[in-house]
XYZ file of C-alpha atoms in Angstrom:
441
model
C 78.859 -95.466 222.622
C 75.090 -95.055 223.036
C 73.493 -95.764 226.410
C 71.547 -99.034 226.388
C 70.546 -99.354 230.040
C 70.330 -95.849 231.444
C 67.463 -93.593 230.465
C 66.882 -90.018 231.648
C 66.152 -91.308 235.161
C 68.424 -94.300 235.748
C 67.910 -97.910 234.763
C 64.293 -99.034 234.860
C 62.273 -102.041 233.783
C 60.434 -105.181 234.832
C 61.919 -106.456 238.106
C 63.289 -109.985 237.909
C 63.079 -110.010 234.116
C 64.937 -106.977 232.817
C 66.221 -105.648 236.130
C 67.591 -108.826 237.658
C 69.581 -109.234 240.854
C 72.631 -109.981 238.703
C 72.251 -106.732 236.751
C 71.695 -104.740 239.944
C 74.861 -106.187 241.474
C 76.901 -105.450 238.355
C 75.638 -101.859 238.125
C 76.334 -101.156 241.802
C 79.776 -102.700 241.627
C 80.673 -100.703 238.538
C 79.424 -97.444 240.111
C 81.560 -97.943 243.195
C 84.628 -98.824 241.120
C 84.467 -95.347 239.605
C 84.924 -93.735 243.005
C 88.343 -92.360 243.810
C 87.890 -92.927 247.557
C 89.736 -95.909 249.116
C 86.591 -97.168 250.895
C 83.517 -95.476 249.424
C 80.512 -95.034 251.714
C 77.335 -95.615 249.712
C 73.780 -94.945 250.885
C 71.111 -97.336 249.628
C 67.414 -96.462 249.806
C 64.298 -97.904 248.202
C 60.553 -97.464 247.846
C 57.863 -99.923 248.892
C 57.818 -102.396 245.955
C 58.039 -106.089 246.779
C 61.141 -106.413 244.578
C 62.924 -103.798 246.674
C 64.319 -106.308 249.180
C 65.835 -108.437 246.459
C 67.414 -105.508 244.639
C 68.598 -103.894 247.871
C 70.502 -107.082 248.732
C 71.979 -107.237 245.245
C 73.040 -103.591 245.258
C 74.615 -104.021 248.679
C 76.496 -107.076 247.377
C 77.767 -105.084 244.411
C 78.914 -102.234 246.633
C 80.774 -104.459 249.054
C 82.320 -106.553 246.263
C 83.931 -103.361 244.985
C 85.321 -102.524 248.429
C 82.681 -100.009 249.505
C 80.438 -99.944 252.553
C 76.705 -100.170 251.892
C 74.669 -98.020 254.286
C 71.088 -99.303 254.138
C 68.602 -96.489 254.752
C 65.507 -98.621 254.087
C 62.322 -97.108 252.665
C 62.876 -93.410 252.020
C 61.699 -90.922 249.394
C 64.165 -90.602 246.531
C 64.970 -86.941 247.344
C 66.241 -87.981 250.773
C 69.223 -89.643 249.087
C 70.960 -86.534 247.676
C 70.300 -84.605 250.893
C 71.853 -87.330 253.049
C 74.795 -87.790 250.713
C 75.613 -84.153 251.236
C 74.821 -84.160 254.960
C 77.176 -87.068 255.720
C 79.805 -86.517 253.025
C 79.143 -89.864 251.363
C 80.649 -90.962 248.050
C 77.480 -92.083 246.381
C 73.798 -92.955 246.805
C 71.872 -95.732 245.051
C 68.088 -95.391 244.906
C 65.992 -98.450 244.119
C 62.688 -97.223 242.686
C 60.619 -97.036 239.520
C 58.953 -93.784 240.613
C 55.367 -93.654 239.298
C 55.504 -97.023 237.478
C 53.402 -100.029 238.636
C 54.810 -102.380 241.250
C 56.047 -104.946 238.685
C 58.736 -102.461 237.600
C 61.734 -101.263 239.535
C 64.827 -99.207 238.837
C 68.195 -98.040 240.030
C 69.599 -94.524 239.868
C 72.749 -93.087 241.355
C 73.528 -89.720 242.962
C 77.095 -88.458 243.168
C 78.819 -86.939 246.194
C 77.524 -83.455 245.248
C 73.942 -84.719 245.373
C 73.324 -84.492 241.627
C 72.649 -87.448 239.350
C 75.669 -88.962 237.666
C 76.820 -87.490 234.384
C 76.119 -89.156 231.066
C 79.797 -90.058 230.805
C 79.754 -91.771 234.201
C 76.616 -93.735 233.320
C 78.212 -94.863 230.051
C 81.269 -96.087 231.932
C 79.057 -97.963 234.451
C 77.319 -99.687 231.530
C 80.668 -100.641 229.994
C 82.045 -102.056 233.220
C 78.813 -103.851 234.128
C 78.915 -105.611 230.752
C 82.402 -106.999 231.338
C 81.262 -109.630 233.811
C 82.542 -110.469 237.319
C 86.073 -109.563 238.350
C 88.038 -111.068 241.281
C 88.806 -108.668 244.155
C 90.341 -108.792 247.600
C 88.659 -105.529 248.603
C 85.565 -106.473 250.571
C 83.298 -103.889 252.192
C 80.594 -104.110 254.845
C 76.821 -103.839 254.939
C 75.604 -101.457 257.664
C 72.255 -100.084 258.731
C 71.793 -96.325 258.591
C 69.670 -96.238 261.720
C 68.883 -92.515 261.651
C 68.151 -92.000 257.943
C 64.498 -91.034 258.417
C 65.238 -88.553 261.201
C 68.166 -87.096 259.278
C 65.892 -86.399 256.287
C 63.274 -84.844 258.537
C 66.029 -82.704 260.091
C 66.920 -81.373 256.642
C 63.273 -80.431 256.043
C 63.126 -78.817 259.503
C 66.257 -76.823 258.769
C 64.512 -75.193 255.807
C 60.883 -75.101 256.975
C 61.209 -75.077 260.755
C 59.458 -71.719 261.128
C 56.488 -72.632 258.919
C 53.317 -72.344 261.015
C 50.430 -74.649 260.007
C 48.558 -74.925 263.301
C 44.965 -76.007 262.722
C 45.303 -76.387 258.961
C 43.429 -79.473 257.705
C 45.397 -81.415 255.103
C 44.635 -84.626 253.220
C 47.636 -86.562 251.847
C 47.618 -89.263 249.176
C 50.917 -91.091 249.686
C 50.482 -93.501 246.730
C 51.253 -96.397 249.082
C 54.826 -95.365 248.517
C 57.934 -93.959 250.154
C 56.300 -90.837 251.660
C 53.725 -92.679 253.778
C 55.491 -92.048 257.102
C 57.552 -88.939 256.550
C 55.073 -86.621 254.765
C 52.547 -86.715 257.638
C 55.373 -86.568 260.207
C 56.825 -83.237 259.024
C 53.432 -81.610 258.444
C 52.197 -82.643 261.871
C 55.354 -81.202 263.429
C 54.391 -77.888 261.836
C 50.962 -78.063 263.479
C 48.788 -79.334 260.648
C 45.894 -81.745 261.180
C 46.692 -84.543 258.727
C 44.546 -87.331 257.352
C 45.964 -89.978 255.041
C 44.881 -92.060 252.100
C 46.932 -94.695 250.240
C 49.345 -94.932 253.167
C 49.318 -98.691 253.749
C 51.872 -100.224 251.339
C 51.809 -103.980 250.828
C 54.501 -104.249 248.146
C 52.037 -104.361 245.274
C 49.707 -101.413 245.755
C 52.212 -98.620 245.077
C 50.700 -96.132 242.552
C 47.716 -98.487 242.093
C 44.950 -96.036 241.167
C 46.282 -93.475 243.650
C 49.002 -90.852 243.960
C 50.102 -88.022 241.699
C 49.482 -90.031 238.538
C 45.916 -90.914 239.598
C 44.821 -87.622 241.131
C 41.078 -88.212 240.769
C 40.975 -90.267 243.977
C 42.271 -87.325 246.040
C 40.123 -84.809 244.181
C 36.985 -86.804 244.948
C 37.775 -86.845 248.693
C 38.574 -83.136 248.691
C 35.095 -82.261 247.416
C 33.684 -83.127 250.822
C 34.875 -79.733 252.002
C 36.512 -81.201 255.117
C 40.027 -80.150 254.210
C 41.860 -76.915 253.393
C 44.217 -78.506 250.884
C 45.324 -81.919 249.608
C 48.618 -83.186 248.255
C 49.295 -86.297 246.179
C 52.793 -87.779 245.933
C 54.069 -90.395 243.531
C 55.569 -93.710 244.616
C 59.072 -92.477 245.305
C 58.118 -89.015 246.525
C 59.976 -86.798 244.050
C 56.814 -85.236 242.640
C 53.627 -83.738 244.067
C 50.340 -82.347 242.849
C 47.860 -80.386 244.959
C 44.060 -80.258 245.127
C 42.143 -77.304 246.575
C 39.077 -77.483 248.882
C 36.743 -77.481 245.841
C 38.388 -80.551 244.361
C 40.263 -78.655 241.607
C 43.678 -80.056 240.702
C 46.658 -77.684 241.039
C 49.354 -79.057 238.764
C 53.087 -78.467 238.656
C 52.791 -75.343 236.508
C 50.605 -73.633 239.096
C 52.742 -74.798 242.022
C 55.851 -73.424 240.328
C 54.061 -70.146 239.574
C 52.960 -69.801 243.224
C 56.495 -70.483 244.419
C 58.168 -68.222 241.839
C 56.012 -65.244 242.830
C 56.712 -66.005 246.504
C 60.471 -66.073 246.019
C 60.293 -62.963 243.856
C 58.500 -61.095 246.661
C 61.206 -62.157 249.093
C 64.044 -61.306 246.704
C 65.103 -64.969 246.677
C 64.408 -65.882 243.036
C 68.043 -66.376 242.036
C 68.660 -64.979 238.546
C 65.102 -63.727 238.248
C 63.940 -66.731 236.212
C 62.489 -70.205 236.268
C 63.082 -73.259 234.062
C 60.200 -75.448 232.811
C 59.671 -77.971 230.014
C 57.959 -77.623 226.648
C 54.788 -79.084 228.249
C 54.179 -76.101 230.525
C 50.896 -74.298 229.911
C 50.811 -71.077 227.933
C 49.106 -69.471 230.907
C 52.236 -70.069 232.948
C 54.377 -68.217 230.440
C 51.873 -65.339 230.347
C 51.841 -65.063 234.155
C 55.631 -65.045 234.405
C 55.879 -62.461 231.630
C 53.443 -60.208 233.467
C 55.451 -60.612 236.686
C 58.747 -59.830 234.944
C 60.142 -63.313 235.535
C 62.250 -64.913 232.809
C 61.375 -68.439 231.634
C 63.777 -70.986 230.141
C 62.248 -73.949 228.277
C 63.806 -77.430 228.206
C 62.878 -80.843 226.794
C 60.610 -83.045 228.893
C 62.436 -84.510 231.911
C 63.444 -83.143 235.290
C 67.070 -83.969 234.422
C 66.991 -81.305 231.686
C 65.355 -78.764 233.998
C 68.007 -79.371 236.601
C 70.813 -78.959 234.073
C 69.318 -75.665 232.823
C 68.990 -74.272 236.333
C 72.597 -75.073 237.111
C 73.762 -73.626 233.824
C 71.995 -70.330 234.450
C 72.572 -70.137 238.218
C 68.804 -70.155 238.909
C 67.118 -71.942 241.794
C 63.541 -72.837 240.782
C 61.989 -74.918 238.038
C 60.110 -78.099 237.269
C 57.511 -79.896 235.285
C 53.749 -79.799 234.861
C 53.683 -83.372 236.177
C 54.742 -82.160 239.640
C 58.546 -82.467 239.638
C 59.545 -79.202 241.327
C 63.210 -78.397 241.852
C 64.382 -75.794 244.390
C 68.160 -75.816 244.207
C 68.195 -73.464 247.191
C 67.164 -76.489 249.237
C 68.041 -79.651 247.382
C 69.790 -80.824 244.215
C 66.701 -82.806 243.131
C 62.939 -82.590 242.997
C 61.291 -83.267 246.383
C 57.546 -83.767 246.711
C 57.361 -83.217 250.456
C 59.555 -80.099 250.304
C 57.460 -78.781 247.404
C 54.271 -79.186 249.443
C 55.911 -77.273 252.275
C 57.073 -74.552 249.858
C 53.532 -74.231 248.491
C 52.109 -73.808 252.009
C 54.819 -71.286 252.864
C 54.087 -69.316 249.682
C 50.369 -69.227 250.471
C 51.121 -67.772 253.916
C 47.809 -68.991 255.309
C 45.790 -67.986 252.234
C 43.256 -70.314 250.654
C 44.722 -72.528 247.911
C 41.394 -72.267 246.088
C 42.029 -68.487 245.733
C 45.623 -68.895 244.537
C 45.454 -66.637 241.436
C 49.091 -67.177 240.401
C 48.193 -67.909 236.787
C 45.268 -68.503 234.469
C 45.580 -71.941 232.936
C 44.442 -72.157 229.314
C 42.286 -75.113 228.190
C 44.469 -77.869 226.821
C 43.814 -80.771 224.428
C 46.397 -83.568 224.226
C 46.141 -86.521 221.817
C 48.606 -89.377 221.365
C 48.829 -90.909 217.884
C 50.618 -94.248 217.527
C 53.093 -94.967 214.745
C 54.210 -98.434 213.669
C 57.779 -97.631 214.621
C 60.064 -94.712 215.373
C 61.126 -94.432 211.712
C 57.489 -93.919 210.644
C 57.051 -91.418 213.455
C 60.049 -89.397 212.249
C 58.817 -89.419 208.664
C 55.397 -88.139 209.706
C 56.806 -85.276 211.751
C 59.121 -84.219 208.892
C 56.384 -84.337 206.222
C 55.595 -81.011 204.553
C 51.801 -81.229 205.168
C 52.395 -81.726 208.909
C 54.890 -78.880 209.114
C 52.477 -76.664 207.165
C 49.570 -77.552 209.491
C 51.675 -76.810 212.555
C 52.773 -73.454 211.144
C 49.173 -72.504 210.354
C 47.886 -73.504 213.776
C 50.743 -71.655 215.504
C 50.018 -68.501 213.531
C 46.310 -68.761 214.347
C 47.009 -68.955 218.075
C 49.932 -66.529 218.150
C 49.773 -64.469 221.344
C 46.698 -66.360 222.543
C 47.815 -69.973 222.933
C 50.243 -72.476 221.523
C 50.762 -75.691 219.576
C 53.195 -78.536 220.271
C 53.635 -81.575 218.039
C 56.460 -83.817 219.162
C 57.683 -87.396 219.366
C 57.383 -89.265 222.641
C 60.737 -90.045 224.179
C 59.685 -93.516 225.341
C 57.098 -94.859 222.854
C 56.389 -94.651 219.096
C 53.823 -91.905 219.644
C 53.244 -88.475 218.188
C 51.965 -86.181 220.906
C 49.705 -83.414 219.617
C 48.981 -80.661 222.159
C 46.991 -77.491 221.705
C 46.256 -74.729 224.234
C 43.715 -72.057 223.346
C 41.499 -69.457 225.056
C 38.497 -71.823 224.899
C 37.928 -75.581 225.102
C 36.154 -75.503 221.703
C 38.991 -73.758 219.901
C 41.581 -76.071 221.485
C 39.596 -79.106 220.333
C 39.062 -77.727 216.785
C 42.712 -76.884 216.212
C 43.866 -80.184 217.734
C 41.540 -82.151 215.476
C 42.926 -80.392 212.402
C 46.494 -81.217 213.430
C 45.645 -84.835 214.211
C 44.130 -85.312 210.746
C 47.319 -83.954 209.165
C 49.522 -86.282 211.235
C 47.299 -89.346 210.757
C 47.402 -88.876 206.982
C 51.192 -89.242 207.093
C 51.089 -92.210 209.510
C 48.822 -94.276 207.244
């Protein structure tokens, strides 16, 4: 049975149209029915979207209809959920968020008692049960408020970063009008930093609206004033972060992972001596890790795949260029606030603008649209395209790299080239695009 509702990061779509209250109730009820506990305790958290109240009520109804207790944590970053599930020994957590998507969308994802996302098999069973329609039950749970959820999450961050000294450091935070708008400044101010905020006034509709980790230019422009030592931009649900140095230069996930990997290596804390990243990671990252004697495992795009690879190998650190950074030594999921703290710890008071962890090669990325996924597959399998990719790869061998792949969410061919110079990256990318476009016509 193929999954129809769950993607790589839960169920996500237009709130009220695709993700209705009825669907949310059915999913939550089915998830609780899978629990072996007689009265499952289920944490429910959400981001700042206006549809969050509706879906929170529906999820709580589904949980209680299946005989579980719904513990409402309110607005919290997604990564708080797996930490609190572990802290309190809960059966499950349900997160209501569409991450970096616009406010019109929303989503639901579940975390198991161990803090990790549910398995594919569990998600398939939830889909099957949710599709069966309502079922009578005499087991009725309760809806309770988790009054200390925010402070419990901050306590987990303090447990790991309580000795980090940031006194006098000037930080600018872009909270994307999302779930980090209270807690990110709170923990950094506790460590002594002087914090200023932007996009920290959510109104239900302004989440990710031209701000946050997916719209980093707003933070970069403010950073060029020279008034701050470093800036951090979170996405709407707080599971990813990007940084900007005092010159306004963006520090992406590759660089943040490189900074952290070298830090843990120096401390002897890089479990397994390696890191896991996706196929999108810059060639410069691989070169830097090779020079440092750090192994690199490569996964498909998606933090779920990075997480699975880390667990398989017994490693602790990995992530994505987009800013999902996973430190299994702290949490079973990516955590934007914790990643910002890890970056500051790794710098040890040094200037982010002088980071020097890796040299990022110039990159050119072009998306080419196909009529449908069948046409996309034919183009990628065509001999002229495979020949062009082989030629380009040979040309850049040892100096850069080529990646031509299908998008996982749209009928797009993504053509990416990294080379020692902007001009060479553009030239090689143009050649590949011509080869692909010829097969898409």
